[in-house]
Amino acid sequence: MKPSPGMDAVSVIHEYTRIACLQTTWYHRPMATSSALAHPNIAFIKYWGNRDNGLRLPMNGSISMNLDGLFTRTTVSFQPSLPFDELIINGREVTGAALDRVAYLLDIIRGMADIHERAEVLTENNFPSGTGIASSASAFAALALAGSKAAGLDLNERELSRLARRGSGSASRSIPGGFVEWAMGTSDEDSFAFSIASPDHWRLADCIAIVSASHKQTGSTEGHALALTSPLQAARVADGPRRLEICRNAILNRDFELFASIVELDSDMMHAVMMTSTPALHYWKPASLGVMNAVRQWRGAGLPVCYTVDAGPNVHVMCPESEIQTVETKLRAIDGVSDVLVARAGGAAKIVTNGE
Ligand code: DP6
C-alpha cells in the first residue's frame, strides 16, 4: 500500500525517536547496582603471613566462625558518568589508601567482566572497625559479592571466596557460612574457603570484650609482611596442619575442652610471632591480659570458656550459647572492659534488596 503523506510524517518521527532512544540507551546505560551483606569472622586457627603478598596466598590454612549480628552492608553501582571510583563508609567519603584498596578489587572485577565504568561504593559497618574485629573481612566479602553482581558476573562460592581473598585474606572466609576453613592451596585457583559446618551445628557464641575502640597502630597487611622477621614464624607454620586438624575435629565433634586448648594455643603462638617480629608488634593492652587470665581461671573452675585475640587489643571470649549471660556479666566486671558485644555463628555473605 502506498503510504499517505500523513503516515510518512509519522513514520519519520517514529524513526527519529527510535534512533534518539537507541543513542540515549547507549550513552546512558541503566546503572548496574547491587547490594550485599557479609559478616566478619573470628579466626580460631589464625592466618598470619603470606607466601605471596600480591595474591594473598597465606603461609598456613586457617579456620574461623562467621559472626552473626555484626555485618558490613555494601552497595556497588557502576556509573558511566563517574571519572573515578568513589568510596563512602558510614556516610563519609574516604580517599587515600582505603579507596586504592577498594579500586584494586574493582579493577579485578572490571577485568573479569570486561567493563570499564567506575563505581560508587556505599558501605556501612554496624560495629567499630580497626579494633581486632576484622572489618576488612566483612568489607571485602561484601564488596566482592556486590561488585561482581553489579558488574553482571554470576560467581559461585569458590570464585567469590578467591575474589574476596584478593582484597583481604580473611575476607575469603566471610563468603561461606558458619564454621569455615580456608585451605592455603598452592595458587590463586585453589586458595579459597569453604564451610566445614553450618551455623547451627554447634551453638557457640563470641563475647567480645572491648578494651579499646581506637584504631590499631599497625594494620594486618603490614603485619603479615613482618611475619617472617620473627624466628618463631617457621615453627608456627610447620605446626599449622596439626593445629588445623585438632581444631576441625573439635568443631565437628563439639568437643569444647579440645577446642579451648587449641584455640588459645594458636592465638598465643600468633602473638608470640608478632611480639618477636622486627619491628615488634604488641597488640595487647593490660586489660587484654586481664581478660585472658580471668578466662583461664574461669575454665579451671569449670566454666566452658576460652579466649582468642586478633590483630588488636579486644578479646574474643568463646563459650556455649547457654553460658552467654554468665560470661557477659563476668567480663563486664573486669577493670578496663568498656563493653561486651555478643555474636553467635553467622551465615554466608548474601545479596540483599533495599528493605534488608
Ligand atoms: C589476625 O585478613 O585482615 O585477624 O589480608 O592484609 O587484609 P589482609 O589481612 P587480614 O588478616 C587477618 C589477621 C588476623 C587472623 C585471621 O583473621 O586469621
Coordinates of C-alpha atoms and ligand atoms in Angstrom, one line a residue:
M1 CA 0.0 0.0 0.0
K2 CA 1.2 3.4 -0.9
P3 CA 1.8 5.4 2.3
S4 CA -0.1 8.7 2.5
P5 CA 1.8 11.9 3.1
G6 CA 0.5 12.0 6.7
M7 CA 1.6 8.4 7.5
D8 CA 5.0 9.1 6.1
A9 CA 5.5 12.0 8.5
V10 CA 4.5 9.8 11.5
S11 CA 7.0 7.1 10.3
V12 CA 9.8 9.7 10.0
I13 CA 9.0 10.9 13.5
H14 CA 9.0 7.3 14.8
E15 CA 12.3 6.6 13.2
Y16 CA 13.9 9.8 14.7
T17 CA 12.5 8.9 18.1
R18 CA 13.8 5.3 17.8
I19 CA 17.3 6.5 16.9
A20 CA 17.3 9.0 19.7
C21 CA 16.2 6.3 22.2
L22 CA 18.9 4.0 21.0
Q23 CA 21.5 6.7 21.5
T24 CA 20.2 7.6 24.9
T25 CA 20.4 3.9 25.9
W26 CA 23.9 3.7 24.5
Y27 CA 25.2 6.8 26.3
H28 CA 23.1 6.4 29.5
R29 CA 23.0 2.7 30.1
P30 CA 20.9 2.0 33.2
M31 CA 23.0 1.9 36.4
A32 CA 24.2 -1.6 37.3
T33 CA 23.7 -1.7 41.1
S34 CA 23.9 -4.5 43.6
S35 CA 23.9 -4.7 47.4
A36 CA 25.4 -7.4 49.6
L37 CA 25.8 -8.2 53.3
A38 CA 28.7 -10.1 54.9
H39 CA 29.6 -10.9 58.5
P40 CA 33.1 -10.5 60.0
N41 CA 34.6 -13.7 61.3
I42 CA 36.7 -14.7 64.3
A43 CA 39.7 -17.0 63.5
F44 CA 40.3 -20.0 65.7
I45 CA 43.4 -21.0 63.7
K46 CA 44.9 -17.7 62.5
Y47 CA 46.2 -16.5 59.2
W48 CA 49.4 -14.7 59.7
G49 CA 52.0 -14.2 56.9
N50 CA 51.7 -14.6 53.2
R51 CA 53.7 -16.7 50.8
D52 CA 52.7 -14.2 48.1
N53 CA 51.6 -10.8 49.3
G54 CA 50.2 -9.7 45.9
L55 CA 47.9 -12.7 45.6
R56 CA 47.4 -13.0 49.3
L57 CA 48.3 -16.7 49.4
P58 CA 48.8 -17.5 53.0
M59 CA 51.6 -19.4 54.7
N60 CA 49.1 -21.6 56.6
G61 CA 45.5 -22.6 56.4
S62 CA 43.0 -21.1 58.9
I63 CA 39.6 -21.8 60.5
S64 CA 37.0 -19.3 61.6
M65 CA 33.4 -18.7 62.6
N66 CA 31.2 -16.0 61.0
L67 CA 29.8 -13.6 63.5
D68 CA 26.0 -13.1 63.3
G69 CA 24.6 -9.7 64.2
L70 CA 27.7 -7.9 63.1
F71 CA 27.8 -7.0 59.5
T72 CA 29.0 -4.9 56.6
R73 CA 26.4 -3.9 54.0
T74 CA 27.8 -2.6 50.7
T75 CA 26.1 -1.2 47.6
V76 CA 28.1 -1.0 44.4
S77 CA 26.9 0.9 41.3
F78 CA 28.9 1.1 38.1
Q79 CA 28.1 4.5 36.5
P80 CA 29.4 5.6 33.1
S81 CA 29.4 9.2 34.2
L82 CA 31.9 8.7 37.1
P83 CA 35.5 9.7 36.3
F84 CA 36.9 7.8 39.4
D85 CA 35.8 5.2 41.8
E86 CA 34.2 6.6 45.0
L87 CA 34.1 5.1 48.4
I88 CA 31.7 6.2 51.1
I89 CA 32.0 4.5 54.5
N90 CA 29.3 5.1 57.1
G91 CA 28.2 8.3 55.2
R92 CA 31.7 9.8 54.8
E93 CA 33.6 9.9 51.6
V94 CA 37.0 8.2 52.0
T95 CA 40.1 8.6 49.8
G96 CA 43.7 7.5 50.0
A97 CA 44.9 4.0 50.9
A98 CA 41.4 2.7 51.7
L99 CA 40.0 3.8 48.3
D100 CA 43.1 2.5 46.5
R101 CA 42.5 -0.9 48.1
V102 CA 38.8 -0.9 47.0
A103 CA 39.7 0.3 43.5
Y104 CA 42.2 -2.6 43.3
L105 CA 39.4 -5.1 43.8
L106 CA 37.1 -3.3 41.5
D107 CA 39.8 -3.4 38.8
I108 CA 39.9 -7.2 39.1
I109 CA 36.1 -7.3 38.8
R110 CA 36.2 -4.9 35.8
G111 CA 38.8 -7.2 34.2
M112 CA 36.7 -10.3 34.8
A113 CA 33.5 -8.7 33.4
D114 CA 35.2 -6.7 30.6
I115 CA 33.7 -3.4 31.7
H116 CA 35.3 0.0 32.2
E117 CA 32.8 2.1 34.2
R118 CA 33.9 3.4 37.6
A119 CA 31.9 2.6 40.6
E120 CA 30.3 4.3 43.6
V121 CA 30.7 2.1 46.7
L122 CA 28.5 2.8 49.7
T123 CA 29.4 0.8 52.7
E124 CA 28.2 0.6 56.3
N125 CA 29.5 -1.4 59.3
N126 CA 27.4 -1.9 62.4
F127 CA 30.5 -2.4 64.6
P128 CA 33.7 -0.5 65.4
S129 CA 36.4 -1.0 62.8
G130 CA 40.1 -1.3 63.4
T131 CA 39.9 -2.9 66.8
G132 CA 40.6 -6.6 66.0
I133 CA 37.1 -7.2 64.9
A134 CA 38.0 -7.9 61.4
S135 CA 36.2 -5.2 59.4
S136 CA 38.3 -5.9 56.3
A137 CA 36.9 -9.5 56.2
S138 CA 33.2 -8.4 56.0
A139 CA 34.1 -5.4 53.9
F140 CA 35.9 -7.2 51.1
A141 CA 33.5 -10.2 51.2
A142 CA 30.5 -7.8 50.7
L143 CA 32.5 -5.8 48.1
A144 CA 33.4 -9.0 46.1
L145 CA 29.7 -10.1 46.1
A146 CA 28.0 -6.8 45.4
G147 CA 30.7 -5.7 43.0
S148 CA 30.7 -8.9 40.9
K149 CA 26.9 -8.9 40.8
A150 CA 26.7 -5.3 39.8
A151 CA 29.2 -6.0 37.0
G152 CA 26.9 -8.7 35.6
L153 CA 29.0 -11.7 36.8
D154 CA 27.4 -14.7 38.5
L155 CA 30.3 -16.2 40.5
N156 CA 30.0 -19.4 42.6
E157 CA 31.0 -19.6 46.2
R158 CA 34.6 -20.7 45.4
E159 CA 35.1 -18.0 42.8
L160 CA 33.7 -15.4 45.2
S161 CA 35.9 -16.6 48.1
R162 CA 39.0 -16.4 45.8
L163 CA 38.0 -12.9 44.7
A164 CA 37.4 -11.7 48.2
R165 CA 40.8 -13.1 49.2
R166 CA 42.5 -10.7 46.8
G167 CA 41.0 -7.7 48.8
S168 CA 41.7 -9.2 52.3
G169 CA 42.8 -12.7 53.1
S170 CA 40.4 -13.2 55.9
A171 CA 37.5 -12.0 53.6
S172 CA 37.8 -15.3 51.8
R173 CA 36.3 -16.9 55.0
S174 CA 33.4 -14.5 55.2
I175 CA 31.9 -15.7 51.9
P176 CA 30.8 -19.2 53.1
G177 CA 28.5 -19.6 56.1
G178 CA 29.0 -21.0 59.7
F179 CA 32.3 -22.6 60.6
V180 CA 34.7 -22.1 57.7
E181 CA 38.2 -23.4 56.7
W182 CA 40.5 -21.5 54.2
A183 CA 42.7 -24.1 52.5
M184 CA 46.0 -22.3 51.9
G185 CA 46.2 -24.0 48.4
T186 CA 49.1 -23.8 46.0
S187 CA 48.0 -21.0 43.7
D188 CA 45.3 -18.4 43.1
E189 CA 43.0 -21.1 41.8
D190 CA 43.0 -23.4 44.9
S191 CA 43.3 -21.0 47.7
F192 CA 39.7 -20.5 48.9
A193 CA 37.4 -21.1 51.9
F194 CA 34.6 -23.5 52.4
S195 CA 32.1 -24.4 55.2
I196 CA 33.1 -27.2 57.4
A197 CA 29.8 -26.9 59.5
S198 CA 26.7 -24.9 59.3
P199 CA 26.0 -22.1 61.9
D200 CA 23.6 -24.3 63.8
H201 CA 26.0 -27.3 64.0
W202 CA 27.4 -26.0 67.3
R203 CA 25.7 -23.3 69.4
L204 CA 28.8 -21.3 70.2
A205 CA 29.0 -17.6 71.0
D206 CA 31.7 -15.0 70.8
C207 CA 31.6 -12.5 73.7
I208 CA 33.9 -9.7 72.5
A209 CA 35.4 -7.8 75.4
I210 CA 36.1 -4.3 74.2
V211 CA 39.1 -2.8 75.9
S212 CA 39.8 -0.2 73.3
A213 CA 37.7 1.2 70.4
S214 CA 40.6 3.3 69.0
H215 CA 42.1 2.4 65.6
K216 CA 45.0 -0.1 65.8
Q217 CA 48.5 1.2 65.0
T218 CA 49.7 -1.5 62.6
G219 CA 47.2 -2.9 60.2
S220 CA 47.2 -6.7 59.4
T221 CA 48.6 -6.1 55.9
E222 CA 51.8 -4.5 57.3
G223 CA 51.9 -7.2 60.0
H224 CA 51.7 -10.1 57.5
A225 CA 54.7 -8.7 55.7
L226 CA 56.7 -8.8 59.0
A227 CA 55.8 -12.3 60.0
L228 CA 59.0 -13.9 58.6
T229 CA 61.2 -11.5 60.6
S230 CA 60.2 -13.5 63.7
P231 CA 62.4 -16.6 64.3
L232 CA 59.2 -18.2 65.6
Q233 CA 57.1 -18.0 62.4
A234 CA 58.7 -21.0 60.7
A235 CA 57.9 -23.2 63.7
R236 CA 54.4 -21.8 63.9
V237 CA 53.7 -22.5 60.2
A238 CA 55.3 -26.0 60.4
D239 CA 52.9 -26.9 63.2
G240 CA 49.9 -25.5 61.3
P241 CA 48.4 -28.7 59.8
R242 CA 48.4 -30.3 63.3
R243 CA 46.5 -27.4 64.8
L244 CA 44.1 -27.2 61.9
E245 CA 43.3 -30.9 62.3
I246 CA 42.7 -30.7 66.0
C247 CA 40.5 -27.6 65.6
R248 CA 38.5 -29.1 62.8
N249 CA 37.9 -32.2 64.8
A250 CA 37.0 -30.3 67.9
I251 CA 34.4 -28.4 66.0
L252 CA 33.0 -31.4 64.2
N253 CA 32.7 -33.3 67.5
R254 CA 31.6 -30.3 69.5
D255 CA 34.5 -31.0 71.9
F256 CA 34.8 -27.8 73.9
E257 CA 37.9 -28.8 76.0
L258 CA 39.9 -29.7 73.0
F259 CA 38.6 -26.6 71.1
A260 CA 39.6 -24.3 74.0
S261 CA 43.1 -25.7 74.3
I262 CA 43.9 -25.4 70.6
V263 CA 42.3 -22.0 70.1
E264 CA 44.2 -20.4 73.0
L265 CA 47.5 -22.1 71.8
D266 CA 47.0 -20.8 68.3
S267 CA 46.3 -17.2 69.4
D268 CA 49.3 -17.2 71.8
M269 CA 51.5 -18.6 69.0
M270 CA 50.5 -15.8 66.6
H271 CA 51.0 -13.1 69.2
A272 CA 54.4 -14.7 70.1
V273 CA 55.3 -14.2 66.4
M274 CA 54.0 -10.7 66.4
M275 CA 55.9 -9.7 69.6
T276 CA 59.2 -11.2 68.2
S277 CA 59.0 -9.6 64.8
T278 CA 61.2 -6.7 63.7
P279 CA 59.8 -4.2 64.5
A280 CA 57.9 -5.9 67.3
L281 CA 54.1 -5.7 67.3
H282 CA 52.3 -5.6 70.7
Y283 CA 48.6 -5.6 70.2
W284 CA 47.6 -6.5 73.8
K285 CA 46.7 -3.8 76.4
P286 CA 46.9 -4.5 80.1
A287 CA 43.2 -5.1 80.1
S288 CA 43.5 -7.7 77.3
L289 CA 45.8 -9.7 79.5
G290 CA 43.5 -9.2 82.5
V291 CA 40.6 -10.8 80.4
M292 CA 42.8 -13.7 79.2
N293 CA 43.9 -14.5 82.8
A294 CA 40.4 -14.4 84.1
V295 CA 39.1 -16.7 81.3
R296 CA 41.8 -19.3 82.1
Q297 CA 40.8 -19.1 85.8
W298 CA 37.1 -19.5 85.0
R299 CA 37.8 -22.5 82.8
G300 CA 39.9 -24.0 85.6
A301 CA 36.8 -23.6 87.8
G302 CA 34.6 -25.5 85.3
L303 CA 33.1 -22.8 83.1
P304 CA 33.4 -23.7 79.4
V305 CA 35.2 -20.5 78.0
C306 CA 38.3 -19.8 76.0
Y307 CA 39.9 -16.7 74.5
T308 CA 41.4 -15.7 71.2
V309 CA 42.8 -12.3 70.1
D310 CA 43.3 -11.0 66.5
A311 CA 45.4 -8.0 65.5
G312 CA 44.0 -5.7 68.1
P313 CA 43.5 -5.4 71.9
N314 CA 40.0 -6.7 72.2
V315 CA 39.5 -10.3 73.5
H316 CA 37.1 -12.7 71.8
V317 CA 35.8 -15.0 74.6
M318 CA 34.1 -18.1 73.2
C319 CA 31.5 -20.1 75.1
P320 CA 28.4 -22.2 74.5
E321 CA 25.3 -20.1 73.9
S322 CA 23.9 -21.3 77.2
E323 CA 26.7 -19.5 79.1
I324 CA 26.4 -16.1 77.4
Q325 CA 24.8 -14.3 80.3
T326 CA 27.3 -15.6 82.9
V327 CA 30.3 -14.8 80.7
E328 CA 29.0 -11.4 79.7
T329 CA 28.4 -10.4 83.4
K330 CA 31.8 -11.6 84.4
L331 CA 33.5 -9.8 81.6
R332 CA 31.8 -6.5 82.3
A333 CA 33.1 -6.7 85.9
I334 CA 36.7 -6.7 84.7
D335 CA 38.7 -3.5 85.0
G336 CA 39.2 -1.9 81.6
V337 CA 36.4 -3.7 79.8
S338 CA 34.2 -0.9 78.4
D339 CA 31.7 -3.0 76.5
V340 CA 30.8 -6.6 75.5
L341 CA 29.5 -7.4 72.1
V342 CA 27.8 -10.8 71.7
A343 CA 27.7 -12.7 68.4
R344 CA 26.5 -16.2 67.5
A345 CA 27.6 -18.3 64.5
G346 CA 26.6 -16.4 61.3
G347 CA 25.6 -17.3 57.8
A348 CA 27.1 -16.8 54.4
A349 CA 27.6 -13.5 52.5
K350 CA 24.4 -12.7 50.6
I351 CA 22.8 -10.3 48.1
V352 CA 20.3 -8.1 49.8
T353 CA 17.4 -5.9 48.5
N354 CA 16.5 -2.4 49.7
G355 CA 14.4 -3.5 52.7
E356 CA 17.1 -5.7 54.3
Ligands
DP6_1 C1 45.0 -11.6 63.0 O1 42.8 -10.6 56.5 O2 43.0 -8.6 57.9 O3 42.8 -11.4 62.0 O4 44.8 -9.9 54.0 O5 46.1 -7.9 54.8 O6 43.6 -7.8 54.8 P1 44.9 -8.7 54.9 O7 44.9 -9.3 56.4 P2 43.7 -9.8 57.3 O8 44.5 -10.6 58.4 C2 43.8 -11.2 59.4 C3 44.7 -11.5 60.5 C4 44.1 -12.0 61.8 C5 43.9 -13.5 61.8 C6 42.8 -14.1 61.0 O9 41.8 -13.5 60.8 O10 43.0 -15.2 60.5

